[in-house]
Coordinates of N, CA and C in Angstrom, one line a residue:
M219 N -111.0 60.4 36.4 CA -110.6 61.3 35.3 C -109.4 62.1 35.7
D220 N -108.3 61.9 35.0 CA -107.0 62.6 35.3 C -107.2 64.1 35.0
I221 N -106.4 64.9 35.7 CA -106.4 66.4 35.6 C -105.0 66.9 35.4
T222 N -104.9 67.9 34.4 CA -103.7 68.7 34.3 C -104.1 70.1 34.7
A223 N -103.3 70.7 35.5 CA -103.5 72.1 35.9 C -102.5 73.1 35.3
S224 N -103.0 74.2 34.9 CA -102.2 75.3 34.3 C -102.2 76.5 35.2
I225 N -101.0 76.9 35.6 CA -100.8 78.1 36.5 C -99.9 79.1 35.8
V226 N -100.2 80.4 35.8 CA -99.3 81.4 35.2 C -98.9 82.3 36.2
S227 N -97.6 82.5 36.3 CA -97.0 83.5 37.3 C -96.5 84.7 36.5
H228 N -97.1 85.8 36.8 CA -96.6 87.1 36.2 C -96.1 87.9 37.3
G229 N -94.9 87.5 37.8 CA -94.4 88.1 39.0 C -95.0 87.7 40.3
H230 N -95.7 86.5 40.3 CA -96.4 86.0 41.5 C -95.7 84.9 42.2
G231 N -94.3 85.0 42.1 CA -93.5 83.9 42.6 C -93.9 83.3 44.0
P232 N -94.0 84.1 45.0 CA -94.4 83.5 46.4 C -95.8 82.9 46.4
Q233 N -96.7 83.5 45.7 CA -98.1 83.0 45.6 C -98.1 81.7 44.8
A234 N -97.4 81.7 43.7 CA -97.4 80.4 42.9 C -96.7 79.3 43.6
E235 N -95.7 79.6 44.3 CA -95.0 78.5 45.1 C -95.9 78.0 46.2
A236 N -96.6 78.9 46.9 CA -97.5 78.5 47.9 C -98.6 77.6 47.4
L237 N -99.2 78.0 46.2 CA -100.2 77.2 45.6 C -99.7 75.8 45.2
L238 N -98.5 75.7 44.7 CA -98.0 74.4 44.3 C -97.8 73.6 45.6
A239 N -97.3 74.2 46.6 CA -97.2 73.4 47.9 C -98.5 72.9 48.4
E240 N -99.6 73.7 48.2 CA -100.9 73.3 48.6 C -101.4 72.1 47.8
L241 N -101.2 72.3 46.5 CA -101.6 71.2 45.5 C -100.9 69.9 45.9
A242 N -99.6 70.0 46.2 CA -98.8 68.8 46.5 C -99.3 68.2 47.8
G243 N -99.8 69.0 48.7 CA -100.2 68.5 50.0 C -101.6 67.9 50.0
L244 N -102.4 68.0 48.9 CA -103.7 67.5 48.8 C -103.8 66.0 48.8
G245 N -102.8 65.4 48.3 CA -102.8 63.9 48.1 C -103.9 63.5 47.1
E246 N -104.0 64.4 46.0 CA -105.0 64.2 45.0 C -104.6 63.3 43.9
P247 N -105.0 62.0 43.8 CA -104.5 61.1 42.8 C -104.9 61.5 41.4
R248 N -106.0 62.3 41.2 CA -106.4 62.7 39.9 C -105.5 63.8 39.3
L249 N -104.7 64.5 40.1 CA -103.9 65.6 39.6 C -102.6 65.0 39.0
R250 N -102.6 64.7 37.7 CA -101.5 64.0 37.1 C -100.3 65.0 36.8
R251 N -100.6 66.2 36.4 CA -99.6 67.1 35.9 C -99.9 68.5 36.2
V252 N -98.9 69.4 36.5 CA -99.1 70.8 36.7 C -98.1 71.5 35.8
I253 N -98.6 72.4 35.0 CA -97.7 73.2 34.1 C -97.7 74.6 34.7
L254 N -96.5 75.1 35.1 CA -96.4 76.5 35.6 C -95.7 77.3 34.5
T255 N -96.3 78.3 34.0 CA -95.7 79.2 33.1 C -95.2 80.4 33.8
V256 N -93.9 80.7 33.7 CA -93.3 81.8 34.3 C -93.3 82.9 33.2
N257 N -94.2 83.9 33.3 CA -94.4 84.9 32.2 C -93.3 86.0 32.2
L258 N -92.8 86.3 33.4 CA -91.7 87.2 33.6 C -90.5 86.5 34.3
P259 N -89.3 86.9 34.0 CA -88.1 86.2 34.6 C -88.3 86.2 36.2
E260 N -88.2 85.0 36.8 CA -88.3 84.9 38.2 C -87.3 83.8 38.6
P261 N -86.0 84.1 38.5 CA -85.0 83.1 38.8 C -85.1 82.4 40.2
A262 N -85.5 83.2 41.2 CA -85.6 82.6 42.5 C -86.7 81.5 42.6
L263 N -87.8 81.8 41.9 CA -88.9 80.9 41.8 C -88.5 79.6 41.1
T264 N -88.0 79.7 39.9 CA -87.6 78.5 39.1 C -86.5 77.7 39.8
A265 N -85.6 78.4 40.4 CA -84.5 77.6 41.0 C -85.0 76.9 42.2
G266 N -86.0 77.5 42.9 CA -86.5 76.8 44.1 C -87.4 75.6 43.8
L267 N -88.0 75.6 42.6 CA -88.9 74.5 42.3 C -88.2 73.3 41.7
R268 N -87.2 73.5 40.9 CA -86.6 72.4 40.2 C -85.8 71.6 41.1
G269 N -85.8 70.3 40.9 CA -85.1 69.4 41.7 C -85.8 68.9 43.0
R270 N -87.0 69.5 43.2 CA -87.8 69.0 44.4 C -88.7 67.9 44.0
G271 N -89.1 67.1 44.9 CA -90.0 66.0 44.6 C -91.4 66.4 44.7
W272 N -92.2 66.1 43.6 CA -93.6 66.5 43.6 C -94.4 65.3 43.4
P273 N -95.6 65.2 43.9 CA -96.5 64.0 43.7 C -97.1 64.0 42.3
F274 N -96.9 65.1 41.6 CA -97.4 65.1 40.2 C -96.3 65.5 39.3
R275 N -96.4 65.4 38.0 CA -95.4 65.9 37.1 C -95.5 67.4 37.0
L276 N -94.4 68.1 37.3 CA -94.3 69.5 37.3 C -93.5 69.9 36.1
D277 N -94.0 70.7 35.2 CA -93.3 71.3 34.1 C -93.3 72.8 34.3
V278 N -92.1 73.4 34.3 CA -91.9 74.8 34.4 C -91.5 75.4 33.0
V279 N -92.4 76.2 32.5 CA -92.1 76.9 31.2 C -91.8 78.3 31.4
E280 N -90.6 78.7 31.0 CA -90.1 80.1 31.1 C -90.3 80.8 29.8
N281 N -91.2 81.8 29.7 CA -91.4 82.5 28.5 C -90.3 83.4 28.1
P282 N -89.8 83.4 26.8 CA -88.8 84.4 26.4 C -89.3 85.8 26.4
A283 N -90.7 85.9 26.2 CA -91.3 87.2 26.2 C -92.7 87.0 26.8
P284 N -93.2 88.0 27.6 CA -94.6 87.8 28.2 C -95.7 87.6 27.2
A285 N -96.6 86.7 27.5 CA -97.8 86.5 26.7 C -99.0 86.8 27.5
G286 N -100.1 86.9 26.9 CA -101.4 87.2 27.6 C -101.9 86.0 28.3
F287 N -102.9 86.2 29.2 CA -103.5 85.2 30.0 C -104.0 84.0 29.1
G288 N -104.8 84.3 28.1 CA -105.3 83.2 27.3 C -104.3 82.5 26.5
A289 N -103.3 83.2 26.0 CA -102.3 82.6 25.2 C -101.5 81.6 26.1
N290 N -101.2 82.0 27.3 CA -100.4 81.1 28.2 C -101.1 79.8 28.5
H291 N -102.4 79.9 28.8 CA -103.2 78.7 29.1 C -103.4 77.9 27.8
N292 N -103.6 78.5 26.7 CA -103.7 77.7 25.5 C -102.4 76.9 25.2
R293 N -101.2 77.6 25.4 CA -99.9 76.9 25.2 C -99.8 75.7 26.2
A294 N -100.2 75.9 27.4 CA -100.1 74.8 28.4 C -101.0 73.7 28.0
F295 N -102.2 74.0 27.5 CA -103.1 73.0 27.0 C -102.5 72.2 25.8
A296 N -101.9 72.9 24.9 CA -101.2 72.3 23.7 C -100.1 71.4 24.2
L297 N -99.3 71.9 25.2 CA -98.2 71.1 25.7 C -98.7 69.8 26.3
D298 N -99.7 69.9 27.1 CA -100.3 68.7 27.7 C -100.8 67.7 26.6
G299 N -101.3 68.2 25.5 CA -101.8 67.4 24.5 C -100.7 66.6 23.7
Q300 N -99.5 67.1 23.8 CA -98.4 66.4 23.1 C -98.2 65.0 23.5
D301 N -98.6 64.7 24.8 CA -98.5 63.3 25.2 C -99.8 62.7 25.6
G302 N -100.8 63.1 24.9 CA -102.2 62.6 25.1 C -103.1 63.5 25.8
G303 N -102.6 64.2 26.8 CA -103.5 65.1 27.5 C -104.4 64.5 28.5
S304 N -104.6 65.2 29.6 CA -105.6 64.7 30.6 C -107.0 65.0 30.1
P305 N -108.0 64.2 30.5 CA -109.4 64.5 30.2 C -109.9 65.8 30.7
L306 N -109.3 66.2 31.8 CA -109.8 67.5 32.4 C -108.6 68.5 32.5
F307 N -108.8 69.7 32.3 CA -107.8 70.8 32.2 C -108.2 71.9 33.2
A308 N -107.4 72.2 34.2 CA -107.7 73.2 35.2 C -107.0 74.5 34.9
V309 N -107.7 75.6 34.9 CA -107.1 76.9 34.8 C -107.1 77.5 36.2
L310 N -105.9 77.7 36.8 CA -105.8 78.2 38.2 C -105.0 79.5 38.3
N311 N -105.6 80.5 39.0 CA -104.8 81.7 39.3 C -103.8 81.4 40.4
P312 N -102.6 82.0 40.4 CA -101.7 81.8 41.4 C -102.1 82.3 42.8
D313 N -103.1 83.3 42.8 CA -103.6 83.8 44.1 C -104.7 83.1 44.7
L314 N -104.8 81.8 44.4 CA -105.8 80.9 45.0 C -105.3 80.3 46.3
R315 N -106.1 80.0 47.2 CA -105.8 79.1 48.3 C -106.8 78.1 48.5
L316 N -106.4 76.8 48.7 CA -107.3 75.7 48.7 C -107.4 75.2 50.1
R317 N -108.6 75.2 50.6 CA -108.9 74.7 52.0 C -108.9 73.2 52.1
A318 N -109.3 72.6 51.0 CA -109.3 71.1 50.9 C -109.3 70.8 49.4
S319 N -109.1 69.5 49.0 CA -109.1 69.2 47.6 C -110.4 69.5 47.0
P320 N -110.5 70.3 45.9 CA -111.8 70.5 45.2 C -112.0 69.6 44.1
F321 N -110.9 68.8 43.7 CA -111.0 68.1 42.4 C -111.9 66.9 42.4
G322 N -112.0 66.2 43.5 CA -112.9 65.0 43.5 C -114.3 65.3 43.2
A323 N -114.9 66.3 43.9 CA -116.3 66.7 43.7 C -116.5 67.3 42.4
M324 N -115.5 68.1 41.9 CA -115.6 68.7 40.6 C -115.5 67.7 39.5
A325 N -114.6 66.7 39.5 CA -114.6 65.7 38.5 C -115.8 64.9 38.5
A326 N -116.4 64.7 39.6 CA -117.7 63.9 39.7 C -118.8 64.5 38.9
V327 N -118.8 65.9 38.8 CA -119.8 66.5 38.0 C -119.7 66.1 36.6
F328 N -118.5 66.1 36.1 CA -118.3 65.7 34.7 C -118.7 64.2 34.5
E329 N -118.5 63.4 35.4 CA -118.8 61.9 35.3 C -120.3 61.7 35.3
R330 N -121.1 62.5 35.9 CA -122.5 62.3 35.9 C -123.3 63.2 34.9
D331 N -122.6 64.2 34.4 CA -123.2 65.1 33.5 C -122.4 65.3 32.2
A332 N -122.9 64.6 31.1 CA -122.2 64.6 29.9 C -122.2 66.0 29.2
Q333 N -123.1 66.9 29.6 CA -123.3 68.2 29.0 C -122.3 69.2 29.7
A334 N -121.7 68.9 30.8 CA -120.9 69.8 31.5 C -119.6 70.0 30.7
G335 N -119.3 71.3 30.3 CA -118.1 71.7 29.7 C -117.1 72.3 30.6
A336 N -117.6 73.0 31.6 CA -116.7 73.6 32.6 C -117.4 73.5 34.0
V337 N -116.6 73.2 35.0 CA -117.1 73.2 36.4 C -116.4 74.1 37.2
Y338 N -117.0 74.8 38.1 CA -116.4 75.8 38.9 C -116.8 75.8 40.4
P339 N -115.9 76.2 41.3 CA -116.2 76.3 42.7 C -116.8 77.6 43.1
I340 N -117.2 77.7 44.3 CA -117.5 79.0 45.0 C -116.2 79.7 45.3
Q341 N -116.1 81.0 45.0 CA -114.9 81.7 45.3 C -115.2 82.6 46.5
L342 N -114.3 82.5 47.5 CA -114.5 83.3 48.7 C -113.3 84.3 48.8
D343 N -113.5 85.5 49.5 CA -112.4 86.4 49.7 C -111.7 85.9 51.0
P344 N -110.6 86.5 51.4 CA -109.9 86.1 52.6 C -110.7 86.2 53.9
A345 N -111.8 87.0 53.9 CA -112.6 87.1 55.1 C -113.7 86.0 55.1
G346 N -113.7 85.2 54.0 CA -114.8 84.1 53.9 C -116.1 84.5 53.3
R347 N -116.1 85.8 52.7 CA -117.3 86.2 52.0 C -117.3 85.7 50.6
R348 N -118.5 85.4 50.1 CA -118.6 84.9 48.8 C -118.4 86.0 47.8
Q349 N -117.6 85.7 46.8 CA -117.3 86.7 45.7 C -118.3 86.6 44.6
D350 N -118.4 87.6 43.8 CA -119.4 87.6 42.7 C -118.7 87.0 41.4
S351 N -118.3 85.8 41.5 CA -117.6 85.1 40.4 C -118.6 84.6 39.3
E352 N -119.9 84.5 39.6 CA -120.9 84.2 38.7 C -121.6 85.4 38.2
R353 N -121.6 85.6 36.9 CA -122.1 86.9 36.3 C -123.1 86.7 35.1
L354 N -123.8 87.7 34.8 CA -124.6 87.8 33.6 C -123.8 88.5 32.5
L355 N -124.4 88.4 31.3 CA -123.7 89.0 30.2 C -123.4 90.5 30.4
P356 N -122.1 90.9 30.3 CA -121.8 92.3 30.5 C -122.3 93.2 29.4
T357 N -123.2 94.1 29.7 CA -123.7 95.1 28.8 C -123.3 96.4 29.4
P358 N -123.3 97.5 28.5 CA -123.0 98.8 29.1 C -123.9 99.2 30.2
A359 N -125.2 98.9 30.1 CA -126.1 99.3 31.1 C -125.8 98.5 32.4
R360 N -125.6 97.2 32.3 CA -125.3 96.4 33.5 C -124.0 96.9 34.2
L361 N -123.0 97.2 33.4 CA -121.7 97.7 34.0 C -121.9 99.0 34.7
L362 N -122.7 99.9 34.1 CA -123.0 101.2 34.8 C -123.7 100.9 36.1
A363 N -124.7 100.1 36.1 CA -125.4 99.8 37.4 C -124.4 99.1 38.4
R364 N -123.5 98.3 37.9 CA -122.6 97.6 38.8 C -121.6 98.6 39.5
H365 N -121.1 99.5 38.7 CA -120.1 100.4 39.2 C -120.6 101.7 39.8
L366 N -121.7 102.2 39.3 CA -122.2 103.4 39.9 C -123.2 103.2 41.0
L367 N -124.0 102.1 40.8 CA -125.1 101.8 41.8 C -124.6 100.7 42.8
R368 N -123.4 100.1 42.5 CA -122.9 99.0 43.4 C -123.8 97.8 43.4
R369 N -124.4 97.5 42.2 CA -125.2 96.3 42.1 C -124.3 95.1 41.6
T370 N -123.7 94.5 42.6 CA -122.7 93.5 42.3 C -123.3 92.1 42.3
A371 N -124.4 91.8 42.9 CA -125.0 90.5 42.9 C -125.9 90.4 41.7
E372 N -125.4 89.7 40.6 CA -126.1 89.6 39.4 C -126.9 88.3 39.2
V373 N -126.5 87.3 39.8 CA -127.1 86.0 39.6 C -127.8 85.5 40.9
G374 N -129.0 85.3 40.9 CA -129.8 84.9 42.1 C -129.6 83.4 42.4
E375 N -130.0 83.1 43.6 CA -129.9 81.7 44.1 C -130.6 80.7 43.1
G376 N -129.8 79.7 42.7 CA -130.4 78.7 41.8 C -130.4 79.1 40.3
E377 N -130.1 80.4 40.0 CA -130.1 80.8 38.6 C -128.7 80.4 38.0
A378 N -128.8 80.3 36.7 CA -127.5 79.9 35.9 C -126.8 81.2 35.4
P379 N -125.5 81.3 35.6 CA -124.8 82.5 35.1 C -124.6 82.4 33.6
D380 N -124.3 83.5 33.0 CA -123.9 83.5 31.6 C -122.4 83.1 31.5
W381 N -121.7 83.6 32.5 CA -120.2 83.3 32.5 C -119.7 83.3 33.9
V382 N -118.6 82.7 34.1 CA -117.9 82.6 35.4 C -116.5 83.1 35.3
N383 N -116.0 83.6 36.4 CA -114.6 84.1 36.5 C -113.7 82.9 36.3
A384 N -112.6 83.1 35.6 CA -111.7 82.0 35.3 C -110.5 81.9 36.2
A385 N -110.7 82.4 37.5 CA -109.6 82.3 38.5 C -109.5 80.8 38.8
F386 N -110.6 80.0 38.7 CA -110.5 78.6 38.9 C -111.6 78.0 38.0
L387 N -111.2 77.3 36.9 CA -112.1 76.6 36.0 C -111.6 75.2 35.7
L388 N -112.4 74.2 35.8 CA -112.0 72.9 35.4 C -112.8 72.6 34.2
L389 N -112.1 72.3 33.1 CA -112.7 72.2 31.8 C -112.5 70.8 31.2
R390 N -113.6 70.3 30.5 CA -113.5 69.1 29.8 C -112.6 69.3 28.6
R391 N -111.6 68.4 28.4 CA -110.6 68.6 27.3 C -111.3 68.8 26.0
T392 N -112.3 67.9 25.7 CA -113.0 68.0 24.4 C -113.8 69.3 24.2
A393 N -114.3 69.8 25.3 CA -115.0 71.1 25.2 C -114.1 72.3 24.9
Y394 N -113.0 72.3 25.7 CA -112.0 73.4 25.5 C -111.4 73.3 24.1
A395 N -111.0 72.1 23.6 CA -110.5 72.0 22.3 C -111.5 72.3 21.2
G396 N -112.8 71.9 21.5 CA -113.8 72.2 20.5 C -114.1 73.6 20.2
V397 N -113.9 74.5 21.2 CA -114.0 76.0 20.9 C -112.7 76.7 20.7
H398 N -111.6 75.9 20.6 CA -110.3 76.4 20.4 C -109.7 77.2 21.5
G399 N -110.1 76.9 22.7 CA -109.6 77.6 23.9 C -109.9 79.0 24.0
F400 N -109.0 79.7 24.7 CA -109.2 81.2 24.9 C -108.9 81.9 23.6
D401 N -109.6 83.0 23.3 CA -109.3 83.9 22.2 C -108.1 84.8 22.7
E402 N -107.0 84.5 22.0 CA -105.7 85.2 22.4 C -105.7 86.7 22.0
G403 N -106.7 87.2 21.3 CA -106.8 88.6 21.0 C -107.1 89.4 22.2
F404 N -107.6 88.8 23.3 CA -107.8 89.4 24.6 C -106.5 89.3 25.3
H405 N -105.8 90.5 25.6 CA -104.6 90.4 26.3 C -104.8 90.1 27.8
M406 N -105.8 90.7 28.3 CA -106.2 90.6 29.7 C -107.6 91.1 29.9
Y407 N -108.4 90.4 30.6 CA -109.8 90.8 30.9 C -110.7 90.3 29.8
C408 N -111.9 89.8 30.1 CA -113.0 89.4 29.3 C -112.7 88.1 28.5
E409 N -111.5 87.6 28.5 CA -111.3 86.3 27.8 C -112.1 85.2 28.5
D410 N -112.4 85.3 29.8 CA -113.2 84.3 30.4 C -114.7 84.4 30.0
V411 N -115.1 85.7 29.9 CA -116.5 85.9 29.4 C -116.6 85.3 28.0
D412 N -115.7 85.6 27.1 CA -115.8 85.1 25.7 C -115.7 83.6 25.7
L413 N -114.8 83.0 26.5 CA -114.7 81.5 26.5 C -116.0 80.9 26.9
C414 N -116.6 81.4 28.0 CA -117.8 80.8 28.6 C -119.0 80.9 27.6
L415 N -119.1 82.1 26.9 CA -120.1 82.3 25.9 C -120.0 81.3 24.8
R416 N -118.8 81.1 24.3 CA -118.6 80.2 23.2 C -118.8 78.7 23.6
L417 N -118.5 78.4 24.8 CA -118.9 77.1 25.3 C -120.4 76.9 25.4
R418 N -121.1 77.9 25.9 CA -122.5 77.8 25.9 C -123.2 77.7 24.6
L419 N -122.6 78.5 23.6 CA -123.2 78.5 22.3 C -122.9 77.2 21.6
A420 N -121.8 76.5 22.0 CA -121.5 75.2 21.4 C -122.3 74.0 22.0
G421 N -123.2 74.4 23.0 CA -124.0 73.4 23.6 C -123.5 72.8 25.0
W422 N -122.4 73.4 25.5 CA -121.8 72.9 26.7 C -122.4 73.8 27.9
A423 N -122.4 73.2 29.1 CA -123.0 73.9 30.2 C -121.9 74.2 31.2
L424 N -122.1 75.3 31.9 CA -121.3 75.7 33.1 C -122.0 75.2 34.3
R425 N -121.3 74.3 35.1 CA -121.9 73.7 36.3 C -121.1 74.1 37.5
P426 N -121.8 74.5 38.6 CA -121.2 74.7 39.9 C -120.9 73.3 40.6
A427 N -119.9 73.3 41.4 CA -119.6 72.1 42.2 C -120.2 72.4 43.6
A428 N -121.3 71.8 43.9 CA -121.9 72.1 45.2 C -121.0 71.8 46.3
G429 N -120.9 72.8 47.2 CA -120.2 72.6 48.5 C -118.7 72.8 48.3
V430 N -118.2 73.1 47.1 CA -116.7 73.3 46.9 C -116.4 74.7 46.9
A431 N -115.5 75.1 47.8 CA -115.1 76.6 47.9 C -113.6 76.7 47.9
V432 N -113.1 77.8 47.3 CA -111.7 78.1 47.3 C -111.6 79.6 47.7
E433 N -110.4 80.0 48.2 CA -110.2 81.4 48.5 C -109.4 82.0 47.3
H434 N -110.0 83.2 46.9 CA -109.3 83.9 45.8 C -109.0 85.3 46.3
I435 N -107.8 85.7 46.2 CA -107.3 87.0 46.7 C -107.4 87.9 45.4
A436 N -108.6 88.3 45.0 CA -108.7 89.1 43.8 C -108.0 90.4 43.9
Q437 N -107.3 90.8 42.8 CA -106.4 92.0 42.8 C -107.3 93.2 42.4
R438 N -108.3 93.1 41.5 CA -109.1 94.2 41.0 C -108.2 95.4 40.5
A439 N -107.1 95.0 39.7 CA -106.1 96.0 39.3 C -106.7 97.1 38.4
S440 N -107.8 96.7 37.7 CA -108.3 97.8 36.8 C -108.9 98.9 37.5
R441 N -109.2 98.8 38.8 CA -109.8 99.8 39.6 C -108.7 100.7 40.2
R442 N -107.4 100.3 40.1 CA -106.3 101.0 40.7 C -105.2 101.5 39.8
R443 N -105.1 100.8 38.7 CA -104.0 101.1 37.8 C -104.5 101.5 36.4
P444 N -104.2 102.7 35.9 CA -104.7 103.2 34.7 C -104.4 102.3 33.5
R445 N -103.2 101.6 33.5 CA -102.9 100.7 32.4 C -103.8 99.5 32.3
H446 N -104.1 99.0 33.5 CA -105.1 97.9 33.5 C -106.5 98.3 33.2
L447 N -106.9 99.5 33.6 CA -108.2 100.0 33.2 C -108.3 100.1 31.7
L448 N -107.2 100.6 31.0 CA -107.2 100.7 29.6 C -107.3 99.3 28.9
W449 N -106.6 98.3 29.4 CA -106.7 97.0 28.9 C -108.1 96.5 29.1
H450 N -108.7 96.8 30.2 CA -110.1 96.3 30.5 C -111.1 96.9 29.5
L451 N -110.9 98.2 29.2 CA -111.8 98.9 28.3 C -111.6 98.4 26.9
R452 N -110.4 98.1 26.5 CA -110.1 97.6 25.1 C -110.8 96.2 25.0
S453 N -110.7 95.4 26.1 CA -111.2 94.1 26.0 C -112.7 94.1 26.0
L454 N -113.3 95.0 26.7 CA -114.8 95.2 26.6 C -115.2 95.5 25.2
W455 N -114.5 96.4 24.6 CA -114.8 96.9 23.2 C -114.7 95.7 22.3
R456 N -113.7 94.9 22.4 CA -113.5 93.7 21.6 C -114.6 92.7 21.8
L457 N -115.0 92.5 23.1 CA -116.1 91.6 23.4 C -117.4 92.0 22.8
W458 N -117.7 93.3 22.9 CA -119.0 93.8 22.4 C -119.1 93.7 20.9
R459 N -118.0 93.6 20.2 CA -118.0 93.5 18.8 C -117.9 92.0 18.3
S460 N -117.8 91.1 19.3 CA -117.6 89.7 19.0 C -118.9 89.0 18.5
P461 N -118.8 88.0 17.6 CA -120.0 87.2 17.3 C -120.6 86.5 18.5
A462 N -119.7 86.0 19.4 CA -120.2 85.3 20.5 C -121.1 86.1 21.4
W463 N -120.7 87.3 21.7 CA -121.4 88.2 22.6 C -122.8 88.6 21.9
R464 N -122.7 88.9 20.6 CA -123.9 89.2 19.9 C -124.9 88.1 19.8
A465 N -124.4 86.9 19.6 CA -125.2 85.7 19.5 C -125.9 85.4 20.8
W466 N -125.1 85.5 21.9 CA -125.6 85.1 23.2 C -126.7 86.2 23.7
R467 N -126.4 87.5 23.4 CA -127.3 88.5 23.7 C -128.7 88.3 23.0
A468 N -128.6 87.9 21.7 CA -129.8 87.7 20.9 C -130.6 86.5 21.5
A469 N -129.8 85.4 21.9 CA -130.5 84.3 22.5 C -131.1 84.6 23.8
R470 N -130.5 85.5 24.6 CA -131.1 85.8 25.9 C -132.4 86.7 25.7
Q471 N -132.5 87.4 24.6 CA -133.6 88.3 24.4 C -134.8 87.6 23.8
N472 N -134.5 86.4 23.2 CA -135.6 85.6 22.6 C -136.3 84.7 23.6

């Protein structure tokens, strides 16, 4: 199953270039195409990428004005679809580091599980510690416990998460298209929660790829920057008023 990967750089030039170099060095035959969206002007990045030989098709899209996380990935998905589109679509953060190719084992999950709509790896921090990328439905009470009581481990061993962090998601094209991709009303934060809930409600499953790990240098900007905190709170408010959140909460309570 061929894969198209979407990466968005919002001033992440060095990280995005490093990730592209790692992807090129994987020797991964499934990786057919990479779409890099440059959300802010980065002339040094774009000049350094064009004209180089890549083992995959690299498309660099320079936005005339910044767009949100979900909007950028939706546009990359639509662009890929213009020439047929790969069966699998990867959403990758530029601050990922790949220790080995994750794609073979992740694609294999789709091949043996027709219900899998999204497959995800284990996310590790730079020290090799497992990050809490698997989560339960965010409720006000759960968020208070998380931030005031430091209860960060929400999903137990062998339990299924309600949603997973979209720093690295490999999605079945038909599943992503079927739920119309990310909700672009979320500028930043919670769009991955919403996407996962809508996938689950549509009958798709979120599946872990056993033994596959990537390094994610999480920024946690909403804990340090008031503007990002405001975006996070607005996104939570939108999420809590959404039909998907309410439907999934009702399903969990029954």
